[in-house]
Short mmCIF file of C-alpha atoms and ligand atoms in Angstrom, two decimals:
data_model
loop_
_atom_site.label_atom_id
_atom_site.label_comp_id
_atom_site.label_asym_id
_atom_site.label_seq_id
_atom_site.Cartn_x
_atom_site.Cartn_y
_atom_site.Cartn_z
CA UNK A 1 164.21 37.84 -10.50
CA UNK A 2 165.93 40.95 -11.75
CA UNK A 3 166.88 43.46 -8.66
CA UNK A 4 168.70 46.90 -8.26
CA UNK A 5 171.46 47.14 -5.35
CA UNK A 6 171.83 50.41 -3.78
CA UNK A 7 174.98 51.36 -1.25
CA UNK A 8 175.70 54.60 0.19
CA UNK A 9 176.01 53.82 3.73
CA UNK A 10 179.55 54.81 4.30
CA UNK A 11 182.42 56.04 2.12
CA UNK A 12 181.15 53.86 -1.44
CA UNK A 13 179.02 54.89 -3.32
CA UNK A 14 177.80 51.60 -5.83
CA UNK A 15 175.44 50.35 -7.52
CA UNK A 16 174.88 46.28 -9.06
CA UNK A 17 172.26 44.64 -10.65
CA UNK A 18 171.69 40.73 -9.87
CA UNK A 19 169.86 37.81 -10.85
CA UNK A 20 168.46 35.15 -8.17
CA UNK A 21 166.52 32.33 -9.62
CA UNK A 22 165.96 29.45 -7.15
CA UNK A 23 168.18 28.14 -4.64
CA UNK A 24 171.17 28.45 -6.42
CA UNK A 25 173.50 30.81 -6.33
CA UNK A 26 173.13 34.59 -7.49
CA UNK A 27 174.39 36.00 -10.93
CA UNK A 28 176.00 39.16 -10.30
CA UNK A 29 175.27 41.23 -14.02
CA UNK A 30 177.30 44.19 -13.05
CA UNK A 31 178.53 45.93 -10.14
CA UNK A 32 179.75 49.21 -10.53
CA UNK A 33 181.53 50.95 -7.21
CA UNK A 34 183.53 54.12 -6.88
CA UNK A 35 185.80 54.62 -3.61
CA UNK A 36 185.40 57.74 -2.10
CA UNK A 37 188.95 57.03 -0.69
CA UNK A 38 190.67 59.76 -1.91
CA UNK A 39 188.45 62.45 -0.61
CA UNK A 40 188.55 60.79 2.91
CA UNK A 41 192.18 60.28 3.24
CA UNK A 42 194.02 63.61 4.46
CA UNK A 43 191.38 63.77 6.95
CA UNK A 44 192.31 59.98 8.43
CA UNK A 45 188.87 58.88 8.56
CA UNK A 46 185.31 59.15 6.34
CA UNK A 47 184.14 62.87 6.87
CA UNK A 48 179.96 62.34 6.85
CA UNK A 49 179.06 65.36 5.43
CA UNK A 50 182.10 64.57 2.49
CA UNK A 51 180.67 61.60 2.06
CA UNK A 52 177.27 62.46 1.87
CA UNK A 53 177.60 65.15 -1.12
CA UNK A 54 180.12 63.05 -2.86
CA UNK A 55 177.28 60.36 -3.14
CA UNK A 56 174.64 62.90 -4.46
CA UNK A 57 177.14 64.06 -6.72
CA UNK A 58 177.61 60.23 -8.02
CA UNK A 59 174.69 58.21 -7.97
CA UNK A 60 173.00 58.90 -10.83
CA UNK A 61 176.04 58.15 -12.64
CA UNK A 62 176.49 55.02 -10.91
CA UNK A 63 172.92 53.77 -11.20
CA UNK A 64 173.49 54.48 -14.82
CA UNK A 65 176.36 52.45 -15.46
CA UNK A 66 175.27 49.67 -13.56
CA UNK A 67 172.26 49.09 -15.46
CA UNK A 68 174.38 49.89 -18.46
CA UNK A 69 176.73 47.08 -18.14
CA UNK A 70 173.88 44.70 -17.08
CA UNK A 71 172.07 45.30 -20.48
CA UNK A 72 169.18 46.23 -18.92
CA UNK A 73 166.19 48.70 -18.32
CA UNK A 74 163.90 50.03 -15.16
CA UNK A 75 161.04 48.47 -16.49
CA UNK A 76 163.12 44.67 -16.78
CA UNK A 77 163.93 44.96 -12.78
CA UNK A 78 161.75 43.24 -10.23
CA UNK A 79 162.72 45.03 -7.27
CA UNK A 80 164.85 48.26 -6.23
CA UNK A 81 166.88 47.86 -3.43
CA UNK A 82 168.79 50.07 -1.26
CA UNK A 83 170.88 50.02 2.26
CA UNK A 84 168.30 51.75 4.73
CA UNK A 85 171.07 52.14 7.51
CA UNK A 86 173.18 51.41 9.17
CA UNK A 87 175.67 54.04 8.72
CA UNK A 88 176.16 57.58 8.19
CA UNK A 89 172.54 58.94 8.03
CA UNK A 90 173.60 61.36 5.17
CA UNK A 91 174.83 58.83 2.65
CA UNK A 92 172.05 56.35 3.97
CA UNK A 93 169.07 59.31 2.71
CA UNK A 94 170.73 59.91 -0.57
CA UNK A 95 170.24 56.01 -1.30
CA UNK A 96 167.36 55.08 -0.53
CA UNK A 97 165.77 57.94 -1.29
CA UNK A 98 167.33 57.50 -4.53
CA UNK A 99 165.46 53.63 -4.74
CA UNK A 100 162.04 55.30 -3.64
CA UNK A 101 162.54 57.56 -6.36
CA UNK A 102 162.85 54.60 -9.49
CA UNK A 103 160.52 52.44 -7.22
CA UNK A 104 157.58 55.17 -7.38
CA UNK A 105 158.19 55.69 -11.10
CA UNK A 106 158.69 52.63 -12.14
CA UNK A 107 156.02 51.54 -10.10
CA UNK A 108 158.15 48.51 -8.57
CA UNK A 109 158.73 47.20 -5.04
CA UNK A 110 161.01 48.54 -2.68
CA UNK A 111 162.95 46.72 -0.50
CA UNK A 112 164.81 48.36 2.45
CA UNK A 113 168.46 46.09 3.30
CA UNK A 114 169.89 46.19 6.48
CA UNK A 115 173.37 46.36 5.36
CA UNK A 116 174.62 44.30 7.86
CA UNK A 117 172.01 41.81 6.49
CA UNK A 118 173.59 41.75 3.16
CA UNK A 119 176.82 41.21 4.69
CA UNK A 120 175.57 38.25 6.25
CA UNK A 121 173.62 36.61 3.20
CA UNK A 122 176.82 37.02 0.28
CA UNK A 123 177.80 33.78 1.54
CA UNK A 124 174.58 32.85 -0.18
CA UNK A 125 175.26 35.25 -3.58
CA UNK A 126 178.27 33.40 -3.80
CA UNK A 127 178.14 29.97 -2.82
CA UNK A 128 174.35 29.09 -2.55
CA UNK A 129 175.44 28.63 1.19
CA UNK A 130 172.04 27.06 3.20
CA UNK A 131 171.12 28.51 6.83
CA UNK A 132 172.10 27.82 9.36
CA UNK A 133 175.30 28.89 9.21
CA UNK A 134 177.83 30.59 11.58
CA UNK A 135 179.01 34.53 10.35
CA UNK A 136 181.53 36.23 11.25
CA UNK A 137 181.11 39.62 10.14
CA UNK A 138 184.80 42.07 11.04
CA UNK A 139 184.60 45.54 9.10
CA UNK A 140 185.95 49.47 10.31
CA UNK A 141 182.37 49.60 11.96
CA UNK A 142 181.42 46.09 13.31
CA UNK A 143 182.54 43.15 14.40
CA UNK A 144 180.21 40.56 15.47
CA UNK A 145 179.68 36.33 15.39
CA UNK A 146 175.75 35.91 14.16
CA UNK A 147 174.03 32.60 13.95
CA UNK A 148 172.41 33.35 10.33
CA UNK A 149 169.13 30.82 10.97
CA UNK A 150 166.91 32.22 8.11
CA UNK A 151 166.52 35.30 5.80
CA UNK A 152 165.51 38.00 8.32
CA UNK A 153 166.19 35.77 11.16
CA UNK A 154 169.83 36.45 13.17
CA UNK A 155 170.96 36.23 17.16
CA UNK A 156 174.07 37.82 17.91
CA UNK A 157 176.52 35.78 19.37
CA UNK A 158 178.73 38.03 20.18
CA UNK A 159 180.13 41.62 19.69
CA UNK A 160 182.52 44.13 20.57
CA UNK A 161 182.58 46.04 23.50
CA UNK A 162 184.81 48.82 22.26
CA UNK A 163 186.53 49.39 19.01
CA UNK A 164 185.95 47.29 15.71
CA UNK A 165 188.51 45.01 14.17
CA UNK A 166 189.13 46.96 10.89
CA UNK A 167 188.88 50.10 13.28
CA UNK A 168 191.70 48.93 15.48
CA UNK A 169 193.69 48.09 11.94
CA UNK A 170 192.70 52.09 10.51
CA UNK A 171 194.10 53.42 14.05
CA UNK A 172 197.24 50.99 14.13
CA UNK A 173 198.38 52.30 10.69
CA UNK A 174 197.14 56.09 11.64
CA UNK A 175 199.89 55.95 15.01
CA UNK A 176 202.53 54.25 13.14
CA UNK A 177 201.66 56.91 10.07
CA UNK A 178 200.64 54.93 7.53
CA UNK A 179 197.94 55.70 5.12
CA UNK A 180 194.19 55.40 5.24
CA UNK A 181 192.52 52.64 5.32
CA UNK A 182 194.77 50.82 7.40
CA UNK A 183 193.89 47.36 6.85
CA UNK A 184 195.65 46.87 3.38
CA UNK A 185 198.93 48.66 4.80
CA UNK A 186 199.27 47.18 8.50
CA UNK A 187 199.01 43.84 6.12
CA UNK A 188 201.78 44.25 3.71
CA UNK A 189 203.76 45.79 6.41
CA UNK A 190 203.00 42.65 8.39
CA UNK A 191 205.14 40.45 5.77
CA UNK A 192 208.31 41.76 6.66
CA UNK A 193 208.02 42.03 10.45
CA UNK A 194 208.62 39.53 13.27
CA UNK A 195 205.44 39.19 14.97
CA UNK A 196 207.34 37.83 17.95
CA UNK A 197 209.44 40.98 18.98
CA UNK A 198 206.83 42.79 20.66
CA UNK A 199 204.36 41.05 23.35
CA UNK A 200 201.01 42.12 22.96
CA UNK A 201 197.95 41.45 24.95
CA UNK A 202 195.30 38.74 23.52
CA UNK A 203 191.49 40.80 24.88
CA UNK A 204 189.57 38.17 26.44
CA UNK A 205 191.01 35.01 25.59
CA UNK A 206 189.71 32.07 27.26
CA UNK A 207 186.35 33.68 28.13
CA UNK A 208 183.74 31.13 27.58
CA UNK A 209 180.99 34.19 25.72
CA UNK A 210 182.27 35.21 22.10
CA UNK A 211 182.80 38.70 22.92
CA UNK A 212 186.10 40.91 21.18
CA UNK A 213 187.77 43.93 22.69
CA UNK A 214 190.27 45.82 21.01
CA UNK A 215 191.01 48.56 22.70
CA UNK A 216 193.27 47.77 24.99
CA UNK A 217 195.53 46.07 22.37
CA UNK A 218 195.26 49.39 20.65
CA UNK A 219 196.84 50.52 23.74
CA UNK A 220 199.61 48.59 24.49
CA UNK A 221 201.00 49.12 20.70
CA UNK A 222 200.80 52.90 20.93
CA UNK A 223 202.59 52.21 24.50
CA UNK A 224 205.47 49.82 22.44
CA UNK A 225 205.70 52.14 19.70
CA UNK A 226 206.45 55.13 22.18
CA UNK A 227 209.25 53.48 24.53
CA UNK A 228 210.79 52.66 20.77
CA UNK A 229 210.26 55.99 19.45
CA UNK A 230 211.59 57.39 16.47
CA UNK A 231 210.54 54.78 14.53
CA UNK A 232 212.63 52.82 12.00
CA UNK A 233 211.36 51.03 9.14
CA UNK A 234 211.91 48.04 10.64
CA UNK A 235 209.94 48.79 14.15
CA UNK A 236 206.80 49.72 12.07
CA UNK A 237 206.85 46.46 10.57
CA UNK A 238 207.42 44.42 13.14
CA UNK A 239 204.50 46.40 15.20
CA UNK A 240 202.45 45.59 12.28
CA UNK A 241 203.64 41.91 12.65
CA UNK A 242 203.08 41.89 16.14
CA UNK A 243 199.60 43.76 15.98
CA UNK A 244 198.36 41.40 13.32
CA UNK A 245 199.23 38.22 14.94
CA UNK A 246 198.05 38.95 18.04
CA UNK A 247 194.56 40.36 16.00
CA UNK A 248 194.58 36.79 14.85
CA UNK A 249 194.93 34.55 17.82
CA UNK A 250 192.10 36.76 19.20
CA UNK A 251 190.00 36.07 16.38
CA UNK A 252 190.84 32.44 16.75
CA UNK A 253 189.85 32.06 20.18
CA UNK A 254 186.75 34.20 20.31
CA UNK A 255 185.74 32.22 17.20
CA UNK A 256 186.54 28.82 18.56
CA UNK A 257 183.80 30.25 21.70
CA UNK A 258 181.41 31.23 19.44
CA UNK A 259 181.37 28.26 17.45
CA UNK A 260 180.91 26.13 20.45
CA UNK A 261 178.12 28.13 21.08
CA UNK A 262 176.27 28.64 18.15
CA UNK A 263 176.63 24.36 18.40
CA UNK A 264 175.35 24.08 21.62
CA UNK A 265 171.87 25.85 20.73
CA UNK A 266 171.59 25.67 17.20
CA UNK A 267 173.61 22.32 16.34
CA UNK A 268 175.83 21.95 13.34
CA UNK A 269 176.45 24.91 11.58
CA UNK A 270 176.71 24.56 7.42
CA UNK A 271 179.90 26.91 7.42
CA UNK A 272 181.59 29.36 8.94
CA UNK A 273 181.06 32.73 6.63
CA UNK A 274 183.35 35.62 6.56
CA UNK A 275 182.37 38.97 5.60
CA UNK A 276 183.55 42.33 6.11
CA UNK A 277 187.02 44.81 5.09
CA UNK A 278 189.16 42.73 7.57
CA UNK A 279 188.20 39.08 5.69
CA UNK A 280 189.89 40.28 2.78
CA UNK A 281 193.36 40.07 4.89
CA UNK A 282 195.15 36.92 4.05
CA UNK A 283 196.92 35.93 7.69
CA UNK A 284 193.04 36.57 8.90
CA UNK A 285 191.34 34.46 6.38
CA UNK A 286 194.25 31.24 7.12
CA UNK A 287 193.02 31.17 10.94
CA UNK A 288 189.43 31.49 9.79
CA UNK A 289 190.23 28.42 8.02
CA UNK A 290 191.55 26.29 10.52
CA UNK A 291 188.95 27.66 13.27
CA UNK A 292 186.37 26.56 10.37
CA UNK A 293 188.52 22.98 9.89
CA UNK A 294 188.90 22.25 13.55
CA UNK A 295 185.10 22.39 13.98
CA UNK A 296 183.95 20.21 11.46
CA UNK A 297 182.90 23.39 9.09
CA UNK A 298 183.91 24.49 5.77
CA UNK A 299 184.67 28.29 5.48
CA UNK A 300 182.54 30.20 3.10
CA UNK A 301 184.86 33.40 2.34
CA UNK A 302 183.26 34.90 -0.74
CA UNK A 303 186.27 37.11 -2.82
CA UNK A 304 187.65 40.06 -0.99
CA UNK A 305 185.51 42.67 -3.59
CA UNK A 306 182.45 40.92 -2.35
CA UNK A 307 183.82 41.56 1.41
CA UNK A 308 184.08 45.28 1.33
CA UNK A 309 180.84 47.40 0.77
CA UNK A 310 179.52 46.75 -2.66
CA UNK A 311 175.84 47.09 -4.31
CA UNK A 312 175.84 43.44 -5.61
CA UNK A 313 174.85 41.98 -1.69
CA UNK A 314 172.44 44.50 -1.22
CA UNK A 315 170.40 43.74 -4.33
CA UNK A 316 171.43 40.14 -3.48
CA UNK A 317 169.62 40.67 0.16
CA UNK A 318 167.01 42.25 -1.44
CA UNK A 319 166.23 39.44 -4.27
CA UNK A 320 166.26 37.13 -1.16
CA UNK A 321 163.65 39.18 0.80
CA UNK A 322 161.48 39.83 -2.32
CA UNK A 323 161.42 36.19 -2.92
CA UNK A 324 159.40 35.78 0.42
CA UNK A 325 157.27 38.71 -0.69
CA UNK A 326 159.37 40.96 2.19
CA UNK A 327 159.12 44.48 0.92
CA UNK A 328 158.72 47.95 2.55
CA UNK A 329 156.60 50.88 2.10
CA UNK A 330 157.86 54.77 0.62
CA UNK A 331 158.06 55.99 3.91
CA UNK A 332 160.53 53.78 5.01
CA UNK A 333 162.93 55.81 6.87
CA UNK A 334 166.07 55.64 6.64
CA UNK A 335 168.24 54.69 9.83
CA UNK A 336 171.98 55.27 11.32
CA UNK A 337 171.35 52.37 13.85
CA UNK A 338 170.17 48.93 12.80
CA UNK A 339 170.77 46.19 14.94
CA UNK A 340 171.28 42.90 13.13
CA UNK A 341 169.66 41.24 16.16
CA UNK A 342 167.05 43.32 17.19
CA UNK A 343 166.67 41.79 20.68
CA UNK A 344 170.55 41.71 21.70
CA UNK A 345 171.46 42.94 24.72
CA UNK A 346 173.53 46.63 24.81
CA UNK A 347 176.88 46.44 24.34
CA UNK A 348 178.90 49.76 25.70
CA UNK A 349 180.30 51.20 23.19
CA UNK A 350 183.30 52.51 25.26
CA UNK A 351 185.23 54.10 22.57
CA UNK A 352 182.78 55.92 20.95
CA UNK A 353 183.15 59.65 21.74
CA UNK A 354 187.21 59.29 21.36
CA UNK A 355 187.20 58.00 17.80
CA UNK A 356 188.45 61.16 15.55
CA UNK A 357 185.89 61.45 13.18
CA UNK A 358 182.38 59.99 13.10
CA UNK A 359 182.52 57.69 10.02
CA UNK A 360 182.96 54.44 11.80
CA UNK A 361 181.36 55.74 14.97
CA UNK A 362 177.77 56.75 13.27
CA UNK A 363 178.05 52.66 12.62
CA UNK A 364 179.26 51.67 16.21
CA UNK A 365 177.73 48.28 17.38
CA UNK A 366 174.46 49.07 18.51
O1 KG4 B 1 183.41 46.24 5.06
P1 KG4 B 1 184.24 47.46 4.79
O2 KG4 B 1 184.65 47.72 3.36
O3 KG4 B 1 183.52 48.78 5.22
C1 KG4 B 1 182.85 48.94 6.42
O4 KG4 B 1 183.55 49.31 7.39
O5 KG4 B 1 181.62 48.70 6.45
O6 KG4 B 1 185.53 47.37 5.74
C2 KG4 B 1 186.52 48.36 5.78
C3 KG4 B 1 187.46 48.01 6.91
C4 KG4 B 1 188.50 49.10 7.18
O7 KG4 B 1 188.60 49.30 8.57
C5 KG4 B 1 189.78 48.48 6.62
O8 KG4 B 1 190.95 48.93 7.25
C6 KG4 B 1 189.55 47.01 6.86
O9 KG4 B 1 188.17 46.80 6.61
N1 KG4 B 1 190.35 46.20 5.94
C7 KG4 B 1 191.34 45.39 6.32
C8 KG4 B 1 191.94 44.89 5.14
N2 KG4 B 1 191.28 45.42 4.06
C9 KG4 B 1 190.31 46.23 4.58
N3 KG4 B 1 191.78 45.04 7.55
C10 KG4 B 1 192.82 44.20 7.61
N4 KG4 B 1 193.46 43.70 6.53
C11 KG4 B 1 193.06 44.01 5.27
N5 KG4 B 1 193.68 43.53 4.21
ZN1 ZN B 2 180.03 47.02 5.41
#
């Protein structure tokens, strides 16, 4: 089965081709992404309507090279697939309107990926992982623990109830004026800090649900960073240092919670799966291992490329929904919410209207 991967739903615009035959894992033929980075930066944050054009401007090209480097035509592909939502509703139209396009010429199936669910079935691109497993899913726009039971078939363990991981990381390296995306930079920063000098708060430890907030830790830095102020060299790091370790002792103990859950209802879980910007850190992805280790589960953390936005898991996700004959109609809209879990209770999402621009927002936890 021979499927085209479309993603537009934030600030990359890319395109893959895969190959899913059985239960094994996927073969990934080519997958072609360009980084709108660079047009994003100077405004510290993805710019929706910047976005939006730059992906119109790019697609085609894309698309092009993707099937290019796959050695392949329209008429070989099984299935076109594209990320209906969630994210920025501009970007999310020029996609999958895009895939309805080929689909209606080509007179192939579409297939409409939540793009949260193709997040949360790499682990199965990659590794051939079998449900159920336990995800943890941390990018600038979500951050969430999801029992994966089946394609299609997800309950939310827990969320956030303000900011995102990787959003906290963007806004860390934003105050302490450091480029954008912060993730990458609060990291490298991180390695010659003390994470010790500066005594950040750890949001909700030892609360028995698998809930995150951030935004309060976001707080107390820019609090730090002020008494200290002007910044040395030095001081940035060892915020960084501090921020980061104190970003992973969270994760380790709402993990740990979640875990226990997902065990209680659901039994053994066949890993724990990473996904998302913020699994491609390295001091994030050593206490994913031991959370992973401690409970008896192997951690599935599929290479940092296949972490970030990328076309290959959405025609992955797709492949996997058009092998149980799961595919959608042309007037599929397209949608800036999603829920993962469509019967998860509200969570408020306190931060927002105070985020300063709408990129991440337009993807807020639903
Ligand atoms: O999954 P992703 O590419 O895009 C979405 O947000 O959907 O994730 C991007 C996020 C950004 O917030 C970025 O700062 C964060 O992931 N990130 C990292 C690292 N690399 C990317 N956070 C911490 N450490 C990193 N090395
Ligand atoms: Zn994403």
């Amino acid at each position: 089965m021979l499927v085209l991967g479309i993603e537009t739903t934030c600030d990359e615009t890319a395109a893959a081709v895969v190959e899913r035959s059985g239960d094994g894992p996927g073969k990934i033929l080519s997958n072609v992404i360009l980084s709108q980075v660079g047009e994003h930066a100077a405004f510290g944050g993805v710019v929706p309507e910047i976005a939006a054009r730059a992906h119109v401007e790019a697609l085609d090209r894309i698309i092009a090279k993707a099937m290019a480097d796959a050695g392949t035509k329209f008429e070989a592909l099984d299935g076109i697939a594209a990320a209906a939502g969630p994210g920025l509703i501009g970007g999310v139209i020029v996609g999958l309107t895009t895939a309805k396009a080929i689909a209606l010429t080509q007179s192939k199936p579409l297939i409409a990926v939540n793009h949260l669910e193709a997040h949360a079935l790499t682990a199965r691109l990659t590794d051939a992982t079998p449900f159920p497993y336990c995800l943890f899913l941390a990018s600038g726009g979500h951050t969430q623990i999801v029992a994966v039971l089946g394609v299609g078939d997800y309950v939310r363990i827990g969320t956030t109830v303000d900011d995102a991981i990787g959003e906290a990381f963007d806004k860390t390296a934003k105050l302490l004026g450091l480029g954008y995306p912060g993730g990458p930079q609060v990291e490298q920063e991180a390695l010659r800090g003390n994470p010790a000098r500066f005594a950040l708060p750890r949001p909700m430890h030892g609360r028995p649900e698998a809930d995150f907030s951030l935004s309060g830790l976001k707080t107390a830095l820019r609090l730090e960073a002020e008494k200290i102020a002007p910044l040395t060299d030095q001081d940035v790091a060892d915020l960084c240092a501090s921020f980061q370790q104190a970003v992973a002792e969270t994760i380790t103990d709402r993990l740990r919670a979640g875990m226990r859950i997902f065990r209680e209802r659901y039994g053994a879980p066949t890993a724990l799966v990473a996904a998302g910007g913020v699994a491609a850190n390295q001091a994030i992805r050593k206490v994913l291992h031991r959370v992973g280790f401690e409970s008896g589960s192997v951690l599935v953390a599929p290479p940092p490329a296949l972490c970030t936005d990328n076309g290959a898991m959405i025609a992955w996700a797709g492949a996997e929904r058009l092998a149980l004959g799961l595919t959608d109609s042309l007037d599929t809209p397209p949608r800036a919410r999603w829920p993962l879990d469509e019967v998860a209770k509200q969570v408020q999402p306190a931060s927002f209207f105070n985020r300063p621009h709408s990129g991440n927002a337009a993807q807020a936890e639903p």
